[in-house]
Every structure is written in structure tokens, then in C-alpha cells.
Amino acid sequence: MSGQKHFVLAAGGTGGHMVPAAALAAELGKRGHHVSLISDARGVRFPGLFDGVQTHVLPAGRLAGGPIGWAKAMKAMFAGRALAIELYKHQKPAAVIGFGGYPALPALLAAFSAGIPTAVHEQNAVLGRVNRLVAGRVDAIATSYANVQRLKDKYRGKAHLVGNPVRAEVLALRSQPYPLLEEDGIFRVLVTGGSQGASILSQVVPDGLSLLPVSFRRRLQVTHQARIEDIDAARTKYAELSIAAELATYLPDMPEQLAWAHLVIARAGASTLAELTVAGRPAILVPLPSATDDHQTVNAREMTAAGGARTIDQRSFTPIELAKQMQRLGLDPAALQNAAGRARSCGRPDAVRDLADLVESLDAPQGDMPIGLNKPVKFGDAAAYA
């Protein structure tokens, strides 16, 4: 594809939507295209993700709260749609790409009205609500998993497996070896609950680590991302247990943290799993039980089945269970390194390249779709995981 084009990316709400959108924005920028972002107030709060990208904050309601909440949400969405239509008259985008979340909906509705090519990217193994709403009207559906639940069979012909884009700094970890782990050396643990944090990790992890054999516990070096309301109690508990730990509410240097981590204890959000599998880091996963359609449990299945992770249901996530899984993984360096390799086998390092190729093809003449993307994925085909 040649010639500068303008692409609008629509995303908002959580880091799970914003991180892959930011990765695509960077890739399209490298290819000489102009990119702008449509989001909401929550979506633009992540520091550094969209530096230098023109951003438009439009109203977008959330379909919740009963009839009154629905009415307010629809009013906001149509106001956002009207503003997006005006915006497109001036920007004339080649395509609009949605990344899920209600802030993407007005931008996509406006694109449908204006006849602009569209695509959505689904980060999870379950098609999200907004992506389900627009699946019948978009031109392409980019997926992160070979098998996506709640994607209707009639729309699978326009689905393309690309993976979930990660930041370039995380992608660079793929070429680095798993950090050396000696039998009596420092054992580095990264604890993260995603962009929102996770109280359950702050409540269980310190006590779980305290149950490890003394010789193992003394080797631990923990970096723990905690919610602001949990951080002081967690810090105190680590200190009482004499476990070396650094705590923060936000980890801006996540790629560096992943680089040295021997084991990650985390939620099973889409971006977290994409980074773990691209970097090749074994994990203990605790899916968020309240996630829509329990999508985090479904997200975790591929990595767990491959042997790169152990998944613990939150109801079973106790200090004793955590200590048990930690010992199984951590007391055998060879087994841990093997788990790292199995995690890496699930990674899709070309996700941002393949997604950018798909996006560039949206306004191309029919038949000009890039090689590798012109044949929709046959979902459930084991070859798609290779």
C-alpha cells in the first residue's frame, strides 16, 4: 500500500482497549499515515500512550441503568455520532477502526452513515458487546484468538486472526532470553492486576508467599502493583513477613518489569496475556470473575492449555493454593523455563503488522488484501495456533 492516508481509531474505557489502539497508531505512523483518536474522558487518562496523536473526546453513553440509563446513553451516543460525522467531513478518513468499549460506538455509527470503511479489533476470546452490536455492518473483524465465542457463524467469513498488538518495548523482549534462574539465586515475581489493579491479589499474595519454605521465601524479590486503597496494607504485610517487595499503584516501566520477571501473578486481561505470551513469561492467572461474559477465564484457556500458565478461579485463590502452585513452578528452574517457552509459543508477535496490513486494505480495490489476510481464519483449526 502506498500514499498517506488518514485513519481514525476509536477506543476508550480501559487499558485493554487503549493499548492495542496505541500500538496500531504507532505502526501506521511509521508507515507514513496520519492517525487520530476518538475516545472519552476515561480513555485519554493513560499517560504516554497517544503522545503526538490528535485526540477527540466525544460523548458516549453506557447501556446500563434501566430505561432511564438507556435513554441517557442513547442521547449521548447520537450526540457523539453527530459530532463524528462533522469531524469526518473535514478529516475524510480512509477507514475507522473500533477497539471495543462504548466510546467506539458513536465513531463507528458515524462511519456507517458516511459510507467509510470500518473494522473492529476484538482483544478477548469472547466478542464484546459493542463489537457484537456492529459485527454485521463492519467490513472486517480482527481477532486475537483463533476461537472467539459469541461471534455468529454468519460473520466468521470476515474475521481475521491477527493477535493482540503490544507495545514495541514489550515486543523487543521476544528476542531476549528468559532471565537466568539459579537454584539459590534471586527469584523475581511480578504481581499485576491490570490498569485497574486487583484487591484480591493484595489480600492473598503476601500471605501466600509467607507459606513458602524459608529458603525459597528469602530468595523472593517482588514488584506489586496495587490499588491505591490497598497499597499501604499490602506494603505493611510484606514488611512484617520480611519479604523484599516494591509496591506502586501504576507501573509505567512494565516492559522492564517483564524483562526481569521469572514469574507473573496476574489477572487474565487481554493485554496482560498478549504481553506475557509475546515476552514468554510463565504466570499464575486469577481471572476477574465479574468480567463481562467471564471473558478473562476464556482468555486464559489457551495459555493454560499450552502449559505456560496455571489458572486459579478467584473462589479458590487462597494463600495455601497460591503457595502450592508457586512451589510447583518455582522450585524447579528447568520446569519454569519450560513453562516460559510454552507461554511464548502462544504469542503472536506480528499482531500489529498484520492488523496494520488489514487496516490499509480496507479502502483498497477488492482482491488487494495483503497476502496472509485474504483468507479468513477457519476458527477452531489447530494450525491457527502455530
Coordinates of C-alpha atoms in Angstrom, one line a residue:
M1 CA 0.0 0.0 0.0
S2 CA 1.4 3.5 -0.8
G3 CA 0.3 7.0 -0.2
Q4 CA -0.5 8.8 3.0
K5 CA -4.0 8.0 4.4
H6 CA -5.8 9.2 7.4
F7 CA -7.2 6.6 9.8
V8 CA -9.4 7.2 12.8
L9 CA -9.0 4.8 15.8
A10 CA -12.0 4.7 18.2
A11 CA -11.3 3.3 21.7
G12 CA -11.9 4.1 25.3
G13 CA -12.6 3.0 28.8
T14 CA -9.7 0.6 29.8
G15 CA -6.2 -0.1 29.0
G16 CA -7.3 -3.3 27.3
H17 CA -8.8 -1.2 24.6
M18 CA -6.3 1.6 24.5
V19 CA -3.0 -0.3 24.5
P20 CA -3.6 -2.1 21.2
A21 CA -5.0 1.0 19.6
A22 CA -1.9 2.9 20.6
A23 CA 0.3 0.1 19.1
L24 CA -1.6 0.4 15.8
A25 CA -1.3 4.2 15.9
A26 CA 2.4 3.9 16.2
E27 CA 2.7 1.3 13.4
L28 CA 0.5 3.3 11.0
G29 CA 2.6 6.4 11.8
K30 CA 5.7 4.6 10.9
R31 CA 4.1 3.7 7.5
G32 CA 3.6 7.4 6.8
H33 CA -0.1 7.7 7.6
H34 CA -1.9 10.2 9.7
V35 CA -3.8 8.9 12.7
S36 CA -6.3 10.5 15.1
L37 CA -8.1 9.1 18.1
I38 CA -11.7 9.3 19.2
S39 CA -12.2 8.4 22.8
D40 CA -13.9 9.5 26.1
A41 CA -12.5 11.2 29.2
R42 CA -11.5 7.8 30.7
G43 CA -9.7 6.7 27.6
V44 CA -7.3 9.7 27.4
R45 CA -6.1 9.4 31.0
F46 CA -3.4 6.9 30.2
P47 CA -0.1 8.8 30.2
G48 CA 2.2 8.4 27.2
L49 CA 0.0 6.1 25.0
F50 CA -1.0 8.6 22.4
D51 CA 1.6 11.3 22.6
G52 CA 1.6 13.3 19.3
V53 CA -1.8 11.8 18.2
Q54 CA -4.6 14.2 17.6
T55 CA -7.4 13.2 20.0
H56 CA -11.1 14.0 20.0
V57 CA -13.2 13.4 23.2
L58 CA -16.8 12.7 22.2
P59 CA -19.8 11.9 24.3
A60 CA -20.7 8.2 24.5
G61 CA -23.2 6.7 26.9
R62 CA -23.1 3.3 28.5
L63 CA -26.1 1.0 28.0
A64 CA -26.9 0.3 31.7
G65 CA -29.1 1.6 34.5
G66 CA -32.5 0.5 33.2
P67 CA -34.8 2.5 30.9
I68 CA -33.6 5.9 32.1
G69 CA -30.0 4.9 31.8
W70 CA -30.6 3.6 28.4
A71 CA -32.3 6.8 27.3
K72 CA -29.4 8.9 28.5
A73 CA -26.9 6.6 26.9
M74 CA -28.7 6.8 23.5
K75 CA -28.9 10.5 23.7
A76 CA -25.1 10.8 24.4
M77 CA -24.3 8.3 21.6
F78 CA -26.3 10.1 19.0
A79 CA -24.7 13.4 20.1
G80 CA -21.3 11.8 19.7
R81 CA -22.3 10.3 16.3
A82 CA -23.4 13.8 15.0
L83 CA -20.0 15.3 16.1
A84 CA -18.1 12.4 14.5
I85 CA -20.0 12.9 11.2
E86 CA -18.9 16.6 11.2
L87 CA -15.4 15.6 12.0
Y88 CA -15.2 13.1 9.1
K89 CA -16.3 15.8 6.7
H90 CA -13.1 17.6 7.4
Q91 CA -10.7 14.7 8.0
K92 CA -12.0 12.4 5.3
P93 CA -10.7 9.2 6.9
A94 CA -9.8 6.2 4.7
A95 CA -11.2 3.9 7.5
V96 CA -12.4 3.9 11.0
I97 CA -11.3 1.2 13.4
G98 CA -13.0 0.4 16.6
F99 CA -11.4 -1.3 19.6
G100 CA -14.4 -2.1 21.7
G101 CA -15.9 -0.1 24.6
Y102 CA -18.9 2.2 24.3
P103 CA -16.7 5.2 23.3
A104 CA -16.1 3.4 20.0
L105 CA -19.8 3.2 19.1
P106 CA -20.5 6.8 18.0
A107 CA -17.4 6.8 15.8
L108 CA -18.5 3.6 14.1
L109 CA -22.1 4.7 13.7
A110 CA -20.9 7.9 12.0
A111 CA -18.7 5.9 9.7
F112 CA -21.6 3.7 8.7
S113 CA -23.7 6.8 7.8
A114 CA -20.8 8.4 5.9
G115 CA -20.0 5.2 3.9
I116 CA -16.5 5.0 5.3
P117 CA -14.9 1.5 5.5
T118 CA -14.8 0.1 9.0
A119 CA -13.2 -2.7 11.1
V120 CA -13.2 -3.7 14.7
H121 CA -10.5 -5.4 16.7
E122 CA -11.5 -7.8 19.4
Q123 CA -8.9 -8.3 22.2
N124 CA -10.7 -11.0 24.1
A125 CA -11.7 -14.6 23.4
V126 CA -15.3 -13.5 23.7
L127 CA -16.7 -10.9 21.4
G128 CA -17.5 -7.8 23.4
R129 CA -20.9 -6.1 23.5
V130 CA -20.1 -3.2 21.2
N131 CA -18.3 -5.4 18.7
R132 CA -21.4 -7.7 18.7
L133 CA -23.7 -4.7 18.0
V134 CA -21.7 -3.7 14.9
A135 CA -20.4 -7.1 13.7
G136 CA -23.0 -7.2 10.9
R137 CA -22.1 -3.8 9.5
V138 CA -18.3 -3.6 9.7
D139 CA -16.1 -4.7 6.8
A140 CA -13.7 -6.7 8.8
I141 CA -13.4 -8.2 12.3
A142 CA -9.8 -8.6 13.6
T143 CA -9.5 -11.2 16.4
S144 CA -6.8 -12.1 18.9
Y145 CA -7.8 -15.7 19.3
A146 CA -8.5 -18.4 16.8
N147 CA -11.7 -19.3 18.6
V148 CA -13.9 -16.4 19.6
Q149 CA -17.1 -17.0 21.5
R150 CA -20.3 -15.1 20.7
L151 CA -19.2 -14.4 17.1
K152 CA -22.0 -15.5 14.9
D153 CA -21.2 -18.1 12.2
K154 CA -22.5 -15.8 9.5
Y155 CA -19.9 -13.2 10.4
R156 CA -16.9 -15.6 10.5
G157 CA -16.2 -15.1 6.9
K158 CA -14.9 -11.6 7.5
A159 CA -13.0 -12.4 10.6
H160 CA -9.2 -12.4 10.5
L161 CA -6.8 -13.7 13.2
V162 CA -4.1 -11.1 13.8
G163 CA -3.5 -11.3 17.5
N164 CA -3.5 -8.5 20.1
P165 CA -0.9 -5.8 19.4
V166 CA 1.6 -4.9 22.2
R167 CA 3.9 -2.0 22.7
A168 CA 7.3 -2.1 20.8
E169 CA 9.1 -2.3 24.1
V170 CA 7.3 -5.5 25.0
L171 CA 7.8 -6.9 21.5
A172 CA 11.6 -6.4 21.9
L173 CA 11.6 -8.8 24.9
R174 CA 10.8 -11.7 22.5
S175 CA 14.4 -11.6 21.2
Q176 CA 15.8 -11.7 24.8
P177 CA 16.4 -15.0 26.7
Y178 CA 14.4 -15.9 29.8
P179 CA 16.2 -14.4 32.7
L180 CA 18.8 -16.8 34.3
L181 CA 17.4 -18.5 37.3
E182 CA 19.9 -20.3 39.6
E183 CA 18.8 -22.7 42.2
D184 CA 19.8 -20.4 45.1
G185 CA 19.5 -17.1 43.1
I186 CA 17.0 -14.3 43.4
F187 CA 13.5 -15.3 42.3
R188 CA 11.7 -12.3 40.8
V189 CA 7.9 -12.1 41.0
L190 CA 5.7 -9.5 39.3
V191 CA 2.2 -9.0 40.6
T192 CA -0.2 -7.0 38.5
G193 CA -4.0 -6.6 38.3
G194 CA -4.0 -4.7 35.1
S195 CA -4.8 -1.0 34.7
Q196 CA -7.4 -1.1 37.5
G197 CA -5.4 -3.2 40.0
A198 CA -6.9 -6.1 41.9
S199 CA -7.6 -6.1 45.6
I200 CA -7.7 -9.9 45.8
L201 CA -4.0 -10.0 44.8
S202 CA -3.1 -7.6 47.6
Q203 CA -5.1 -9.6 50.1
V204 CA -3.8 -13.1 49.1
V205 CA -0.3 -12.8 47.6
P206 CA 1.7 -11.7 50.6
D207 CA 0.2 -14.4 52.9
G208 CA 0.6 -17.0 50.1
L209 CA 4.3 -16.1 49.7
S210 CA 4.7 -16.3 53.5
L211 CA 3.8 -20.0 53.4
L212 CA 6.7 -20.9 51.1
P213 CA 9.7 -22.7 52.6
V214 CA 12.1 -20.2 54.4
S215 CA 14.9 -20.9 51.9
F216 CA 12.6 -20.1 49.0
R217 CA 11.0 -17.1 50.6
R218 CA 14.3 -15.4 51.3
R219 CA 15.1 -15.5 47.6
L220 CA 12.0 -13.6 46.6
Q221 CA 12.1 -10.1 45.1
V222 CA 8.5 -8.9 44.5
T223 CA 7.2 -5.9 42.4
H224 CA 3.5 -5.5 43.2
Q225 CA 1.0 -3.2 41.5
A226 CA -1.8 -2.4 44.0
R227 CA -4.9 -0.3 44.1
I228 CA -4.4 3.0 46.0
E229 CA -6.8 1.8 48.8
D230 CA -4.8 -1.4 49.2
I231 CA -1.2 -0.4 48.9
D232 CA -0.4 0.7 52.4
A233 CA -1.8 -2.5 54.0
A234 CA 0.0 -4.7 51.4
R235 CA 3.3 -2.9 52.0
T236 CA 2.9 -3.3 55.7
K237 CA 2.2 -7.0 55.3
Y238 CA 5.2 -7.6 53.1
A239 CA 7.4 -5.8 55.7
E240 CA 6.0 -7.9 58.6
L241 CA 6.8 -11.1 56.7
S242 CA 10.3 -9.9 55.8
I243 CA 9.6 -10.3 52.0
A244 CA 11.5 -7.9 49.8
A245 CA 8.8 -6.0 47.9
E246 CA 8.4 -2.8 46.0
L247 CA 4.8 -1.5 45.5
A248 CA 3.2 1.0 43.3
T249 CA -0.3 1.9 42.0
Y250 CA 1.0 2.2 38.4
L251 CA 3.9 0.6 36.7
P252 CA 5.0 2.9 33.8
D253 CA 8.0 0.6 33.2
M254 CA 6.0 -2.6 32.6
P255 CA 8.3 -3.8 29.8
E256 CA 11.3 -3.5 32.2
Q257 CA 9.4 -5.4 34.9
L258 CA 8.5 -8.2 32.5
A259 CA 12.1 -8.4 31.3
W260 CA 13.4 -9.5 34.7
A261 CA 10.4 -11.4 36.0
H262 CA 10.7 -15.1 36.5
L263 CA 7.0 -15.5 37.3
V264 CA 4.0 -13.2 37.0
I265 CA 0.9 -13.4 39.1
A266 CA -1.9 -11.5 37.3
R267 CA -5.4 -11.1 36.1
A268 CA -6.2 -12.6 32.7
G269 CA -7.0 -9.4 30.8
A270 CA -6.3 -9.4 27.1
S271 CA -3.4 -7.0 27.1
T272 CA -1.7 -8.8 30.0
L273 CA -1.9 -12.2 28.2
A274 CA -0.7 -10.7 25.0
E275 CA 2.4 -9.3 26.7
L276 CA 3.0 -12.4 28.7
T277 CA 2.9 -14.6 25.6
V278 CA 4.9 -12.3 23.4
A279 CA 7.6 -11.9 26.0
G280 CA 7.4 -15.6 27.1
R281 CA 6.8 -15.3 30.8
P282 CA 5.0 -18.1 32.8
A283 CA 2.2 -17.0 35.0
I284 CA -0.4 -17.8 37.7
L285 CA -3.6 -16.3 36.4
V286 CA -6.6 -15.2 38.5
P287 CA -9.4 -14.2 36.1
L288 CA -11.7 -11.4 37.2
P289 CA -15.0 -13.2 38.0
S290 CA -17.1 -10.1 37.2
A291 CA -15.7 -9.6 33.7
T292 CA -18.4 -9.4 31.1
D293 CA -19.3 -13.0 29.8
D294 CA -16.5 -14.2 32.1
H295 CA -14.1 -13.4 29.2
Q296 CA -11.0 -13.5 31.3
T297 CA -11.5 -17.2 32.1
V298 CA -11.9 -17.9 28.4
N299 CA -8.8 -15.7 27.6
A300 CA -6.7 -17.8 30.0
R301 CA -7.5 -21.2 28.4
E302 CA -5.1 -21.1 25.5
M303 CA -2.0 -20.2 27.6
T304 CA -3.0 -22.6 30.4
A305 CA -3.7 -25.5 27.9
A306 CA -0.2 -24.9 26.4
G307 CA 1.4 -25.2 29.8
G308 CA 2.5 -21.6 30.1
A309 CA 0.2 -20.7 32.9
R310 CA -1.8 -22.1 35.8
T311 CA -5.3 -20.6 36.3
I312 CA -6.8 -20.4 39.7
D313 CA -10.5 -19.4 40.0
Q314 CA -10.8 -16.5 42.4
R315 CA -13.0 -18.5 44.7
S316 CA -10.1 -21.0 45.1
F317 CA -7.4 -18.3 45.2
T318 CA -6.2 -18.8 48.8
P319 CA -2.8 -18.3 50.3
I320 CA -2.4 -22.1 50.6
E321 CA -3.4 -22.7 46.9
L322 CA -1.0 -19.9 45.8
A323 CA 1.9 -21.3 47.8
K324 CA 1.2 -24.8 46.4
Q325 CA 1.3 -23.5 42.8
M326 CA 4.4 -21.4 43.5
Q327 CA 6.3 -24.3 44.8
R328 CA 5.4 -26.5 41.8
L329 CA 6.7 -23.8 39.4
G330 CA 9.4 -22.1 41.3
L331 CA 11.4 -24.9 42.9
D332 CA 12.4 -26.4 39.6
P333 CA 14.2 -23.9 37.3
A334 CA 14.1 -26.3 34.3
A335 CA 10.3 -26.6 34.6
L336 CA 9.8 -22.9 35.0
Q337 CA 11.9 -22.2 31.9
N338 CA 9.9 -24.8 30.0
A339 CA 6.7 -23.0 31.1
A340 CA 8.2 -19.8 29.8
G341 CA 8.8 -21.4 26.4
R342 CA 5.2 -22.7 26.3
A343 CA 3.9 -19.3 27.1
R344 CA 6.0 -17.9 24.3
S345 CA 4.5 -20.4 21.9
C346 CA 1.1 -18.7 22.3
G347 CA 2.4 -15.3 21.4
R348 CA 1.6 -13.5 18.2
P349 CA 4.4 -11.1 17.7
D350 CA 3.3 -10.0 14.2
A351 CA -0.1 -8.8 15.5
V352 CA 0.4 -5.0 14.9
R353 CA 1.9 -5.6 11.5
D354 CA -1.0 -7.9 10.4
L355 CA -3.6 -5.5 11.9
A356 CA -2.0 -2.6 10.1
D357 CA -2.0 -4.6 6.8
L358 CA -5.6 -5.3 7.3
V359 CA -6.5 -1.7 8.0
E360 CA -4.6 -0.4 5.0
S361 CA -6.5 -2.8 2.8
L362 CA -10.0 -1.6 3.9
D363 CA -10.3 1.1 1.2
A364 CA -8.3 -0.9 -1.5
P365 CA -9.9 -2.4 -4.6
Q366 CA -11.4 -5.8 -3.9
G367 CA -8.7 -8.5 -4.2
D368 CA -5.9 -6.3 -3.0
M369 CA -5.9 -7.6 0.6
P370 CA -2.4 -8.4 1.7
I371 CA -1.1 -12.0 1.4
G372 CA -1.9 -13.8 4.6
L373 CA -5.0 -11.8 5.3
N374 CA -7.0 -12.6 2.2
K375 CA -8.2 -15.9 3.6
P376 CA -10.4 -15.7 6.7
V377 CA -9.3 -17.9 9.6
K378 CA -11.1 -21.2 9.9
F379 CA -11.9 -21.0 13.6
G380 CA -11.0 -23.9 15.7
D381 CA -8.3 -25.0 13.3
A382 CA -5.3 -26.1 15.3
A383 CA -3.0 -24.7 12.6
A384 CA -4.1 -21.2 13.5
Y385 CA -2.2 -21.6 16.8
A386 CA 1.1 -22.4 15.1

